[in-house]
PDB file of C-alpha atoms in Angstrom:
ATOM      1  CA  MET A   5      13.426 114.899 107.957  1.00 58.00           C
ATOM      2  CA  LEU A   6      13.393 115.972 111.600  1.00 77.00           C
ATOM      3  CA  GLY A   7      10.394 117.565 112.921  1.00 84.00           C
ATOM      4  CA  GLU A   8       7.815 117.774 115.380  1.00 81.00           C
ATOM      5  CA  HIS A   9       4.536 115.669 114.779  1.00 80.00           C
ATOM      6  CA  ARG A  10       1.338 116.164 116.246  1.00 82.00           C
ATOM      7  CA  TYR A  11      -1.645 113.796 116.602  1.00 79.00           C
ATOM      8  CA  THR A  12      -5.171 114.240 117.500  1.00 82.00           C
ATOM      9  CA  VAL A  13      -7.673 111.685 119.021  1.00 84.00           C
ATOM     10  CA  ARG A  14     -11.155 112.359 120.178  1.00 84.00           C
ATOM     11  CA  SER A  15     -12.376 109.978 123.016  1.00 81.00           C
ATOM     12  CA  THR A  16     -16.122 110.152 123.798  1.00 80.00           C
ATOM     13  CA  TRP A  17     -17.615 108.473 126.874  1.00 81.00           C
ATOM     14  CA  THR A  18     -20.846 106.737 125.675  1.00 84.00           C
ATOM     15  CA  GLY A  19     -21.682 104.941 128.872  1.00 84.00           C
ATOM     16  CA  ASP A  20     -24.127 107.126 130.651  1.00 85.00           C
ATOM     17  CA  ARG A  21     -26.942 104.868 131.766  1.00 88.00           C
ATOM     18  CA  GLY A  22     -29.103 107.786 132.936  1.00 86.00           C
ATOM     19  CA  SER A  23     -27.554 108.477 136.349  1.00 82.00           C
ATOM     20  CA  GLY A  24     -24.032 109.494 135.122  1.00 80.00           C
ATOM     21  CA  THR A  25     -21.183 108.528 137.641  1.00 78.00           C
ATOM     22  CA  SER A  26     -23.484 108.497 140.589  1.00 80.00           C
ATOM     23  CA  GLY A  27     -21.723 105.038 141.604  1.00 80.00           C
ATOM     24  CA  TYR A  28     -19.024 102.832 140.606  1.00 80.00           C
ATOM     25  CA  ARG A  29     -21.429 100.222 139.287  1.00 83.00           C
ATOM     26  CA  ASP A  30     -23.855 102.761 137.735  1.00 85.00           C
ATOM     27  CA  TYR A  31     -22.041 103.539 134.391  1.00 84.00           C
ATOM     28  CA  ASP A  32     -20.970 101.654 131.415  1.00 83.00           C
ATOM     29  CA  ARG A  33     -17.147 102.013 130.390  1.00 88.00           C
ATOM     30  CA  ALA A  34     -18.197 102.432 126.664  1.00 85.00           C
ATOM     31  CA  VAL A  35     -15.949 104.807 124.726  1.00 85.00           C
ATOM     32  CA  THR A  36     -15.788 105.824 121.069  1.00 89.00           C
ATOM     33  CA  ILE A  37     -12.280 106.580 119.766  1.00 88.00           C
ATOM     34  CA  GLU A  38     -12.066 108.740 116.619  1.00 87.00           C
ATOM     35  CA  VAL A  39      -9.509 110.231 114.425  1.00 88.00           C
ATOM     36  CA  GLU A  40     -10.705 112.395 111.642  1.00 91.00           C
ATOM     37  CA  GLY A  41     -10.941 110.448 108.400  1.00 93.00           C
ATOM     38  CA  LYS A  42     -10.820 107.015 109.987  1.00 90.00           C
ATOM     39  CA  PRO A  43     -13.349 104.581 111.060  1.00 92.00           C
ATOM     40  CA  ALA A  44     -14.353 104.830 114.713  1.00 91.00           C
ATOM     41  CA  LEU A  45     -12.826 102.332 117.367  1.00 90.00           C
ATOM     42  CA  LEU A  46     -15.110 100.980 119.937  1.00 88.00           C
ATOM     43  CA  ALA A  47     -13.271 100.842 123.339  1.00 86.00           C
ATOM     44  CA  SER A  48     -13.994 100.116 126.961  1.00 89.00           C
ATOM     45  CA  SER A  49     -12.047  99.294 130.110  1.00 81.00           C
ATOM     46  CA  ASP A  50     -10.664  95.736 130.402  1.00 85.00           C
ATOM     47  CA  LYS A  51     -13.162  93.074 131.719  1.00 88.00           C
ATOM     48  CA  ALA A  52     -11.424  93.029 135.141  1.00 83.00           C
ATOM     49  CA  PHE A  53     -12.168  96.539 135.494  1.00 87.00           C
ATOM     50  CA  ARG A  54     -16.061  96.331 134.808  1.00 84.00           C
ATOM     51  CA  GLY A  55     -15.434  96.665 130.922  1.00 84.00           C
ATOM     52  CA  ASP A  56     -16.924  95.122 127.760  1.00 90.00           C
ATOM     53  CA  PRO A  57     -14.576  92.420 126.639  1.00 90.00           C
ATOM     54  CA  SER A  58     -15.798  92.650 123.055  1.00 90.00           C
ATOM     55  CA  ARG A  59     -14.329  96.218 122.931  1.00 89.00           C
ATOM     56  CA  TRP A  60     -10.780  97.266 122.722  1.00 89.00           C
ATOM     57  CA  ASN A  61      -9.278  98.558 125.953  1.00 90.00           C
ATOM     58  CA  PRO A  62      -6.256 100.901 126.610  1.00 91.00           C
ATOM     59  CA  GLU A  63      -4.024  97.985 127.360  1.00 92.00           C
ATOM     60  CA  ASP A  64      -4.794  96.392 124.208  1.00 92.00           C
ATOM     61  CA  LEU A  65      -4.319  99.750 122.328  1.00 94.00           C
ATOM     62  CA  LEU A  66      -0.653 100.086 123.895  1.00 94.00           C
ATOM     63  CA  LEU A  67       0.378  96.610 123.130  1.00 94.00           C
ATOM     64  CA  SER A  68      -0.855  97.116 119.474  1.00 94.00           C
ATOM     65  CA  ALA A  69       0.975 100.443 119.227  1.00 94.00           C
ATOM     66  CA  LEU A  70       4.017  98.801 120.308  1.00 96.00           C
ATOM     67  CA  SER A  71       3.773  95.663 117.923  1.00 95.00           C
ATOM     68  CA  GLU A  72       2.883  97.672 114.949  1.00 93.00           C
ATOM     69  CA  CYS A  73       5.526 100.224 115.470  1.00 95.00           C
ATOM     70  CA  HIS A  74       8.266  97.721 115.691  1.00 95.00           C
ATOM     71  CA  LEU A  75       6.857  95.966 112.772  1.00 93.00           C
ATOM     72  CA  LEU A  76       7.065  99.171 110.446  1.00 94.00           C
ATOM     73  CA  SER A  77      10.500  99.950 111.997  1.00 95.00           C
ATOM     74  CA  TYR A  78      11.604  96.581 111.139  1.00 94.00           C
ATOM     75  CA  LEU A  79      10.577  96.570 107.514  1.00 94.00           C
ATOM     76  CA  HIS A  80      12.328  99.808 107.106  1.00 95.00           C
ATOM     77  CA  ALA A  81      15.289  98.383 108.677  1.00 95.00           C
ATOM     78  CA  CYS A  82      15.234  95.420 106.428  1.00 95.00           C
ATOM     79  CA  VAL A  83      14.989  97.546 103.352  1.00 95.00           C
ATOM     80  CA  GLN A  84      18.108  99.448 104.353  1.00 95.00           C
ATOM     81  CA  ALA A  85      19.935  96.159 105.117  1.00 96.00           C
ATOM     82  CA  GLY A  86      18.807  94.354 101.884  1.00 96.00           C
ATOM     83  CA  VAL A  87      16.560  91.802 103.541  1.00 96.00           C
ATOM     84  CA  VAL A  88      13.500  90.925 101.513  1.00 96.00           C
ATOM     85  CA  VAL A  89      10.882  90.220 103.957  1.00 96.00           C
ATOM     86  CA  VAL A  90       7.796  88.259 102.528  1.00 96.00           C
ATOM     87  CA  GLY A  91       5.867  87.573 105.665  1.00 94.00           C
ATOM     88  CA  TYR A  92       5.830  89.011 109.207  1.00 93.00           C
ATOM     89  CA  GLU A  93       3.400  88.047 112.317  1.00 94.00           C
ATOM     90  CA  ASP A  94       3.661  89.006 115.938  1.00 95.00           C
ATOM     91  CA  GLU A  95       2.282  87.403 119.030  1.00 93.00           C
ATOM     92  CA  ALA A  96       3.000  90.207 121.572  1.00 95.00           C
ATOM     93  CA  THR A  97       2.225  89.931 125.103  1.00 95.00           C
ATOM     94  CA  GLY A  98       2.375  92.261 127.944  1.00 94.00           C
ATOM     95  CA  VAL A  99       2.151  92.270 131.696  1.00 93.00           C
ATOM     96  CA  MET A 100       0.483  94.974 133.867  1.00 91.00           C
ATOM     97  CA  VAL A 101       0.593  94.786 137.405  1.00 92.00           C
ATOM     98  CA  GLU A 102      -1.711  96.628 139.876  1.00 90.00           C
ATOM     99  CA  ASP A 103      -0.229  98.668 142.578  1.00 89.00           C
ATOM    100  CA  GLY A 104      -2.939  98.294 145.176  1.00 89.00           C
ATOM    101  CA  ARG A 105      -3.789 101.936 145.444  1.00 91.00           C
ATOM    102  CA  GLY A 106      -6.152 102.004 142.366  1.00 85.00           C
ATOM    103  CA  GLY A 107      -3.328 102.351 139.674  1.00 87.00           C
ATOM    104  CA  GLY A 108      -0.637 100.229 138.112  1.00 89.00           C
ATOM    105  CA  ALA A 109       1.882  99.985 135.415  1.00 91.00           C
ATOM    106  CA  PHE A 110       3.067  97.736 132.610  1.00 93.00           C
ATOM    107  CA  ARG A 111       6.010  95.632 133.865  1.00 95.00           C
ATOM    108  CA  GLU A 112       7.171  94.482 130.394  1.00 95.00           C
ATOM    109  CA  VAL A 113       6.030  93.688 126.819  1.00 96.00           C
ATOM    110  CA  VAL A 114       7.440  90.843 124.823  1.00 96.00           C
ATOM    111  CA  LEU A 115       7.103  90.942 121.072  1.00 95.00           C
ATOM    112  CA  ARG A 116       7.415  87.541 119.259  1.00 96.00           C
ATOM    113  CA  PRO A 117       7.762  88.557 115.735  1.00 95.00           C
ATOM    114  CA  ARG A 118       7.933  85.369 113.171  1.00 95.00           C
ATOM    115  CA  VAL A 119       9.497  86.745 110.241  1.00 95.00           C
ATOM    116  CA  THR A 120       9.695  85.063 106.802  1.00 96.00           C
ATOM    117  CA  VAL A 121      12.502  86.096 104.583  1.00 95.00           C
ATOM    118  CA  ALA A 122      13.143  85.413 100.824  1.00 96.00           C
ATOM    119  CA  ASP A 123      16.736  83.658 101.192  1.00 96.00           C
ATOM    120  CA  ALA A 124      18.808  81.804 103.740  1.00 97.00           C
ATOM    121  CA  ALA A 125      21.607  84.458 103.288  1.00 98.00           C
ATOM    122  CA  MET A 126      19.405  87.130 104.796  1.00 97.00           C
ATOM    123  CA  VAL A 127      18.879  85.414 108.061  1.00 98.00           C
ATOM    124  CA  ASP A 128      21.540  86.936 110.126  1.00 97.00           C
ATOM    125  CA  ALA A 129      20.810  90.478 108.777  1.00 98.00           C
ATOM    126  CA  ALA A 130      17.205  89.885 109.458  1.00 97.00           C
ATOM    127  CA  HIS A 131      17.928  89.260 113.119  1.00 97.00           C
ATOM    128  CA  ALA A 132      20.221  92.344 113.362  1.00 97.00           C
ATOM    129  CA  ALA A 133      17.368  94.298 111.909  1.00 97.00           C
ATOM    130  CA  HIS A 134      15.353  93.890 114.978  1.00 96.00           C
ATOM    131  CA  ARG A 135      18.031  95.715 117.138  1.00 94.00           C
ATOM    132  CA  GLN A 136      17.764  98.571 114.516  1.00 96.00           C
ATOM    133  CA  ALA A 137      14.007  98.667 114.495  1.00 96.00           C
ATOM    134  CA  ASN A 138      13.867  98.708 118.489  1.00 94.00           C
ATOM    135  CA  GLU A 139      16.342 101.810 118.312  1.00 94.00           C
ATOM    136  CA  TRP A 140      13.866 103.490 115.846  1.00 95.00           C
ATOM    137  CA  CYS A 141      10.526 102.508 117.163  1.00 95.00           C
ATOM    138  CA  PHE A 142       8.930 105.886 118.531  1.00 93.00           C
ATOM    139  CA  ILE A 143       6.401 104.065 120.961  1.00 95.00           C
ATOM    140  CA  ALA A 144       9.124 101.806 122.497  1.00 96.00           C
ATOM    141  CA  ASN A 145      11.158 104.790 123.066  1.00 96.00           C
ATOM    142  CA  SER A 146       8.325 106.437 124.834  1.00 96.00           C
ATOM    143  CA  VAL A 147       7.490 103.972 127.542  1.00 97.00           C
ATOM    144  CA  ASN A 148       9.278 103.282 130.844  1.00 96.00           C
ATOM    145  CA  PHE A 149       9.288  99.579 130.815  1.00 96.00           C
ATOM    146  CA  PRO A 150      11.314  97.024 128.813  1.00 95.00           C
ATOM    147  CA  VAL A 151      10.112  96.019 125.415  1.00 96.00           C
ATOM    148  CA  ARG A 152      11.920  92.804 124.598  1.00 95.00           C
ATOM    149  CA  HIS A 153      11.973  90.827 121.262  1.00 93.00           C
ATOM    150  CA  GLU A 154      11.866  87.047 120.851  1.00 96.00           C
ATOM    151  CA  ALA A 155      12.139  86.904 117.031  1.00 96.00           C
ATOM    152  CA  THR A 156      12.044  83.873 114.909  1.00 97.00           C
ATOM    153  CA  ILE A 157      13.343  84.082 111.335  1.00 97.00           C
ATOM    154  CA  VAL A 158      12.424  81.364 108.730  1.00 97.00           C
ATOM    155  CA  VAL A 159      12.959  81.161 104.808  1.00 97.00           C
ATOM    156  CA  ALA A 160      10.336  81.247 102.459  1.00 94.00           C
ATOM    157  CA  PRO A 161       9.868  77.748 100.555  1.00 94.00           C
ATOM    158  CA  ALA A 162      11.734  77.950  97.114  1.00 83.00           C
TER     159      ALA A 162
END
């Protein structure tokens, strides 16, 4: 089904310490992110940018979105290819580089999925499904940096 899909998120800054943004060090970077009907997500900037390291930051959220989108696209690709996945974990990493002018950009993200399949005869198709998942992943198709995959496929014990 082709179509246009809209998403809504509410981000509320909760870091006013009483004097607003009167100075760079005078406010907290605390944010609450909400989607109707879902639990609130507590967020902040990264610790390197005066944020709270116990909260999610935008960089964490972008990396999480890429990892989850690939995972879900991959599972669909495996169903279509007849590959039975019984386990999937990803250790994704991303590199963001500051530009010296107050901004920056991600240079790349590497997804390292470790996939467990039900049968050894499925290994080749399981590897191929990563290429298909990459083509289908909406988030990877929306970013302007490479999203690489270093997948490991293992067979479940009999």
